[in-house]
Coordinates of C-alpha atoms in Angstrom, one line a residue:
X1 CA 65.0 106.1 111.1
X2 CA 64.3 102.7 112.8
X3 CA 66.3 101.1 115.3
X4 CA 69.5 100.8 114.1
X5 CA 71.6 104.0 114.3
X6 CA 75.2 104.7 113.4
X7 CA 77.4 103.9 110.1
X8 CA 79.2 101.0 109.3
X9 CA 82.1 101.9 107.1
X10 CA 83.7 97.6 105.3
X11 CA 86.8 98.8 104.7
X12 CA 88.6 98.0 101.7
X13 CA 92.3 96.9 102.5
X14 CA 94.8 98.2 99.6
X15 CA 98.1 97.7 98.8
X16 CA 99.0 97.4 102.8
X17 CA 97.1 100.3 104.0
X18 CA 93.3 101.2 103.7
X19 CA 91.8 102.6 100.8
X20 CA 91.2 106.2 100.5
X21 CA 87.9 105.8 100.0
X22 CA 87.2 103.7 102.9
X23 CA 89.3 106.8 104.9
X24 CA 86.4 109.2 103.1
X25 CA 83.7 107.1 103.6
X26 CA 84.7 107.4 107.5
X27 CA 84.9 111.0 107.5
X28 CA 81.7 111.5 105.5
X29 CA 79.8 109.1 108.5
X30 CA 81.8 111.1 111.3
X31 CA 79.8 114.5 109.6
X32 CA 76.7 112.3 109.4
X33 CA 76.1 111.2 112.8
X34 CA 77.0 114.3 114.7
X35 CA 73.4 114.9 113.3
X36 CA 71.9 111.6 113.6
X37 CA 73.6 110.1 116.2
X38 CA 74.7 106.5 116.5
X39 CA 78.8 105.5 116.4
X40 CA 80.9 105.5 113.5
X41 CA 81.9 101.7 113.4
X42 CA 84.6 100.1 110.6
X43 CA 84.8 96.5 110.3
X44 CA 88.5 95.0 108.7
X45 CA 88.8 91.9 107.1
X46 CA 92.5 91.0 106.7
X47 CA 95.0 88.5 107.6
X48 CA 96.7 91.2 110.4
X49 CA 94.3 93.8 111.3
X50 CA 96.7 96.4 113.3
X51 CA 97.7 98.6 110.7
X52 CA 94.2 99.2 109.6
X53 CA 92.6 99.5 112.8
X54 CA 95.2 102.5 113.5
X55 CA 94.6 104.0 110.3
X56 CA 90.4 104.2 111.0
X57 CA 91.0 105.5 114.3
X58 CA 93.3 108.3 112.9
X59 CA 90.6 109.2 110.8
X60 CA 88.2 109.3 113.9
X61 CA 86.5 105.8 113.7
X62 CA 84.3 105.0 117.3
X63 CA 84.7 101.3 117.2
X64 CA 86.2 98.7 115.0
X65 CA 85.6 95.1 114.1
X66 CA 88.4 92.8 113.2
X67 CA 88.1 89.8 111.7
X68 CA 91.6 88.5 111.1
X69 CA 91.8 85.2 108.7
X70 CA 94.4 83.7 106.3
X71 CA 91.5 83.6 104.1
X72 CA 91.2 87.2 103.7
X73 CA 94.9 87.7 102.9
X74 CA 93.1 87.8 99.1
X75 CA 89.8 88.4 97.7
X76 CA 87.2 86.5 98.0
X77 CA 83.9 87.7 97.5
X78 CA 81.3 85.6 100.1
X79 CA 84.6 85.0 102.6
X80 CA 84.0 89.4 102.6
X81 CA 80.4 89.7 103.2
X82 CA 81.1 86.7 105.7
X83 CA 82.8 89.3 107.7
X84 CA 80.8 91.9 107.0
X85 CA 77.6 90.9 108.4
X86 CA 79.1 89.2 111.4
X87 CA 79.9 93.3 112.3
X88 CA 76.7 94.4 110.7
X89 CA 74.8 92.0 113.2
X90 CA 77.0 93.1 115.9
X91 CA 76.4 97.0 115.1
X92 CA 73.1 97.4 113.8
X93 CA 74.0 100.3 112.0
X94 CA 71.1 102.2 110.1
X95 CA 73.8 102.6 106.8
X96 CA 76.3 100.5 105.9
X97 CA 78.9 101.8 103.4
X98 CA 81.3 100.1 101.2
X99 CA 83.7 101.0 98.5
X100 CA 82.5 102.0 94.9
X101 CA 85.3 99.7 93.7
X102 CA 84.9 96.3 91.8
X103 CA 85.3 94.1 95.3
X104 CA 83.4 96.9 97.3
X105 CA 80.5 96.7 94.7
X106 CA 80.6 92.7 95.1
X107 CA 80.5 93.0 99.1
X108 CA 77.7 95.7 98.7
X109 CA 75.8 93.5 97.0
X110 CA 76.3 90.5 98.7
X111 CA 75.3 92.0 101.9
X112 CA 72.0 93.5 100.6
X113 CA 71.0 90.5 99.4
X114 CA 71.3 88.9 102.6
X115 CA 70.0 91.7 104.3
X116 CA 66.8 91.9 102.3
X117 CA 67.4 95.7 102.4
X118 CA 67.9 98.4 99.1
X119 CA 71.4 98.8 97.6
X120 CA 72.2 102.7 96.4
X121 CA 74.9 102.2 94.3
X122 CA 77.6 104.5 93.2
X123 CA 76.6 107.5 95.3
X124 CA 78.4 111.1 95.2
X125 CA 76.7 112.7 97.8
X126 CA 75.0 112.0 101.5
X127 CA 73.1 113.9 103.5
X128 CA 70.4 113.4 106.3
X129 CA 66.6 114.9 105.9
X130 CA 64.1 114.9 108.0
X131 CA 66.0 111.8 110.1
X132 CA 66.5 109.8 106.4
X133 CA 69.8 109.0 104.8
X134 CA 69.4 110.6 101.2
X135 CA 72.0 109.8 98.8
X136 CA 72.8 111.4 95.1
X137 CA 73.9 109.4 92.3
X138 CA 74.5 111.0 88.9
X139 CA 72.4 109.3 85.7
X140 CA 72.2 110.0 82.1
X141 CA 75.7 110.5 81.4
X142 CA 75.8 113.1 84.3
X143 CA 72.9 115.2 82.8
X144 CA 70.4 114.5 85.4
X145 CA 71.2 114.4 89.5
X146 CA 68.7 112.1 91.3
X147 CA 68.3 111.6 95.4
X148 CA 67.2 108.8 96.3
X149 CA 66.8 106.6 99.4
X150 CA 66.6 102.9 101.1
X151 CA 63.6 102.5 103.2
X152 CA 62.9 99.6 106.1
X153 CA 66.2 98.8 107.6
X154 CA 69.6 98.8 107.3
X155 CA 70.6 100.8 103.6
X156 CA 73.4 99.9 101.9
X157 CA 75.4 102.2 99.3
X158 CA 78.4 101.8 97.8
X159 CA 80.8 105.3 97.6
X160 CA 82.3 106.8 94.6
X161 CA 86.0 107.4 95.1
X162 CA 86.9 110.9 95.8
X163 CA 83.9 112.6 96.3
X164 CA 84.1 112.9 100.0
X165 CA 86.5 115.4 102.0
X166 CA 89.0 113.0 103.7
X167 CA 90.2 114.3 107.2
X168 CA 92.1 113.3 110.0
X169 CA 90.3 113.3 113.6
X170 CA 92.3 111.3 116.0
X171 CA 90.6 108.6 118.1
X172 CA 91.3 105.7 120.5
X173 CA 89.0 103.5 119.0
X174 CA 87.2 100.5 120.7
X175 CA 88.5 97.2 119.1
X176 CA 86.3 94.6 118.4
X177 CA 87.4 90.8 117.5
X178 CA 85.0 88.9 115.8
X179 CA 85.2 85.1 115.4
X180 CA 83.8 84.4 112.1
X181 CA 82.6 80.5 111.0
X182 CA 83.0 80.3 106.8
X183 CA 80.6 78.3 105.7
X184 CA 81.6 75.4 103.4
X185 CA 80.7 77.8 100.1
X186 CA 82.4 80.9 100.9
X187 CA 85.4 78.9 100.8
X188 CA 84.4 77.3 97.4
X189 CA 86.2 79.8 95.3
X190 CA 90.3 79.5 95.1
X191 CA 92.4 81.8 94.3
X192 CA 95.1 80.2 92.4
X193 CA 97.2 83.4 91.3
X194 CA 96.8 87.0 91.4
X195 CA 97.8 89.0 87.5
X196 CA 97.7 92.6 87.9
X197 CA 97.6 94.0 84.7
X198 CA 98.3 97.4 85.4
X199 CA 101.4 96.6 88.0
X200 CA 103.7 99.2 88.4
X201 CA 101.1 102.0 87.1
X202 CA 99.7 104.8 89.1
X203 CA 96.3 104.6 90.1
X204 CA 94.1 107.0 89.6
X205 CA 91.6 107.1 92.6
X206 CA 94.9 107.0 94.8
X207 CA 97.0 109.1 92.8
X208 CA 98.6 112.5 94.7
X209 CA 99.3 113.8 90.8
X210 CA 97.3 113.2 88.2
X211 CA 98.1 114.1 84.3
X212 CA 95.3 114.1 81.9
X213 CA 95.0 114.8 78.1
X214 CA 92.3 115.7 76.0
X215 CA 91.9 116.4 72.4
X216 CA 93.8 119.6 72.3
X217 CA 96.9 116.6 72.2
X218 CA 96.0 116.2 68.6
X219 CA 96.2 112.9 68.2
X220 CA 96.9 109.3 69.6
X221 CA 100.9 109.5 69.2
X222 CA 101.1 111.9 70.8
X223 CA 99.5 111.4 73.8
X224 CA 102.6 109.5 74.9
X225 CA 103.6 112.8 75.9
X226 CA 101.3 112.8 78.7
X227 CA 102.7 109.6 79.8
X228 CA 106.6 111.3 79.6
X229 CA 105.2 113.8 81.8
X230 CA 103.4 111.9 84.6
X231 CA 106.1 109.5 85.0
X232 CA 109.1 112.1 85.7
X233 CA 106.2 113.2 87.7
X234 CA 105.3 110.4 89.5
X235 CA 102.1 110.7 88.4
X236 CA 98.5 108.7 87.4
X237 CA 97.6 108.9 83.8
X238 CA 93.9 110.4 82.8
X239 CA 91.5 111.4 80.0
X240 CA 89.1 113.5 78.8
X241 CA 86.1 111.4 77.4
X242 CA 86.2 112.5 73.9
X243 CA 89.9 111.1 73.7
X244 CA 88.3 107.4 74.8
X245 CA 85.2 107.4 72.9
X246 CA 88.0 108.5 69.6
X247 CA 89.8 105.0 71.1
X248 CA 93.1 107.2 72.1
X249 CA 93.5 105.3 75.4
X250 CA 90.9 102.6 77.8
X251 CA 88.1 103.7 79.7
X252 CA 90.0 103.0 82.5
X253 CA 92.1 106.4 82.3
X254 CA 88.8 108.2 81.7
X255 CA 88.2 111.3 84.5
X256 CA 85.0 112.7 84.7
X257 CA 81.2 112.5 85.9
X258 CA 81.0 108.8 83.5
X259 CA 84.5 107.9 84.2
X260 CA 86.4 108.2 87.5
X261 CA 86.1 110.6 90.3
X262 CA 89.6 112.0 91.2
X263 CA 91.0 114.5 94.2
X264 CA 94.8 114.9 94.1
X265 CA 97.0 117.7 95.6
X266 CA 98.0 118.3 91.8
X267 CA 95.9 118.3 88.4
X268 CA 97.5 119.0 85.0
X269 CA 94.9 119.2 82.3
X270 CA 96.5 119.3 78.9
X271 CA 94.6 120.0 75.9
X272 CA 91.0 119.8 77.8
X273 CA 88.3 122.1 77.1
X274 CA 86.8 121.4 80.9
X275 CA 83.1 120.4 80.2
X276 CA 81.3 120.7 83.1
X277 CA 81.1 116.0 82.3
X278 CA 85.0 116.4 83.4
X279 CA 85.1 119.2 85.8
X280 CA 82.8 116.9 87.8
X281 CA 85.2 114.4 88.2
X282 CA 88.2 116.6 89.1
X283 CA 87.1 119.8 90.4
X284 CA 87.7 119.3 94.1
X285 CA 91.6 118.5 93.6
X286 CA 93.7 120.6 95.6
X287 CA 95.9 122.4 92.7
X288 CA 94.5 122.8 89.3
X289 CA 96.5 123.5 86.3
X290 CA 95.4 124.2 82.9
X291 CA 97.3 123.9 79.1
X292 CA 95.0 125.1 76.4
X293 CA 95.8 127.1 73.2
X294 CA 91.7 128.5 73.9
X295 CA 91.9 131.6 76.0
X296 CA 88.3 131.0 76.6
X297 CA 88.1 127.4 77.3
X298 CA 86.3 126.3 80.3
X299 CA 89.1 124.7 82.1
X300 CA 90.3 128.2 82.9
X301 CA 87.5 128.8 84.6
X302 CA 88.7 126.7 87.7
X303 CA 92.1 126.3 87.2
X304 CA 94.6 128.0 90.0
X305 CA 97.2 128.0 87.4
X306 CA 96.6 129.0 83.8
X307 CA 98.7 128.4 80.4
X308 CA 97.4 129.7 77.1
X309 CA 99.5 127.5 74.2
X310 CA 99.9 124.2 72.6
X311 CA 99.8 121.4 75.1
X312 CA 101.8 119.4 72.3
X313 CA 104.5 121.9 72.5
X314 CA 104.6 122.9 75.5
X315 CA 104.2 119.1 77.9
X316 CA 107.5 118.0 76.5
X317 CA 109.4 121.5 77.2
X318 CA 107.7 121.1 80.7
X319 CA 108.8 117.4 81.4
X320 CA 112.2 118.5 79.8
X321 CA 112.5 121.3 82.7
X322 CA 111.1 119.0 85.5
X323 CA 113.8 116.4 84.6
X324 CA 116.7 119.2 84.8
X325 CA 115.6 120.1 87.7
X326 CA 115.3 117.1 89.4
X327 CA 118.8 115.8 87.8
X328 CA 120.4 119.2 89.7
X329 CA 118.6 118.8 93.1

């Protein structure tokens, strides 16, 4: 590697707390440079830093860098990367990570350019050979597994949700305030109001419990059922593939290796075959359970919990019992 060494984690701020997959991305670089060597750095971006800065030194961050602003308090594409490279200028990190989500992409971007360095985007896996930073990124529908790798410089990738083990390693982290100067067209873009059209639902990617359906639900109608269940629940709604490509429900419910990566302490498949295209997206949750009327589906094949029968018959007995029980407790 050259010169710079270490991992800059941007950390996404989320509903008051950081985003698991900034908290992943940290543990992943913790793993990283044990081998490589260099500090684990995280740089927030928020209007009041505090509860983020404890939350990356929980999960074992070395040094943080704070830039707290009023014009952070909402996103703001350029007012981000502003931050970011203040920290990446200060660190000199050899990898800089960011989230895989919609803003993280837009930061990860922004930041590359800038840098003149290579973008990996949407990586599952990273790993260090031979001194390199090598990532993985799934192509072809998830048929074909490529590494590949920045050269000269600083890389910067952005992380799939979920696909990194998220642990807790305690730390007293150095704190860093840096002073940032927005230039006149970072601030050029207003934010007038904020619509979030999914208020009030679940997300996936931060879900404890998620409930997916397949094709064994039989049809669109009845798919509601999945719904019933993950809201007595308190669940996140998800979807085999071949239910959104038959226009059952958005791609945005989609689990799997083309859809979203997912890791909660509980999965309920109903009516999903478990092609290895889903597995990949839900295999390393914690508790896997499995409603198929196939004996020999795949889904039993890493389920903890198995249930041979009609996921149409049997998801509304189940959310009937979890109600009862919840009514008498």
């Amino acid at each position: 590697m050259s010169n710079q060494s270490g991992i800059l984690v941007v950390a996404e701020p989320k509903d008051g707390k950081l985003a698991n997959v900034t908290l992943e991305s940290i543990t992943q670089a913790r793993a990283l440079v044990a081998t490589a060597g260099g500090p684990v750095t995280v740089v927030v971006a928020a209007p009041e830093a505090a509860p983020f800065v404890a939350a990356a030194g929980r999960f074992g961050a070395d040094r943080v860098y704070v830039v707290e602003t009023p014009e952070a308090a909402v996103f703001r594409s350029n007012v981000f990367v502003d931050a970011a490279m203040a920290a990446i200028k200060a660190a000199e990190p050899a990898m800089v990570l960011c989230s895989g989500s919609p803003d993280g992409r837009d930061v990860a971007a922004g930041c590359a350019a800038r840098l003149g360095a290579g973008l990996l985007v949407d990586i599952t896996g990273l790993d260090l050979k031979d001194g390199r930073f090598v990532a993985t990124h799934p192509c072809f529908g998830g048929n074909v597994i490529v590494e590949k790798e920045a050269t000269g410089g600083t890389a910067v990738a952005t992380v799939r949700p979920n696909v990194f083990a998220r642990e807790e390693a305690p730390k007293d982290p150095e704190v860093v305030p840096l002073t940032v100067e927005f230039g006149a067209g970072s601030l050029l873009a207003k934010v007038l109001d904020v619509v979030c059209e999914n208020a009030g639902i679940v997300s996936l990617e931060e879900a404890s419990i998620v409930v997916a359906g397949g094709r064994g639900m039989g049809n669109a109608d009845n798919f509601k059922l999945i719904q019933e269940l993950a809201d007595v629940l308190g669940a996140a709604v998800g979807a085999s593939r071949a239910i959104v490509d038959e226009g059952w429900v958005s791609h945005q419910y989609q689990v799997g290796q083309t859809g979203k990566t997912v890791s909660p302490q509980l999965y309920i498949a109903c009516g999903i075959s478990g092609a290895i295209q889903h597995a990949a997206g839900m295999q390393t949750s914690k508790c896997i359970v499995a409603i198929n009327k196939d004996p020999e589906a795949a889904i039993f094949n890493f389920a903890d919990y198995g249930v041979v029968g009609d996921a149409v018959a049997l998801v509304p007995a189940l959310t009937e019992e979890i109600r009862k029980r919840k009514a008498a407790s």
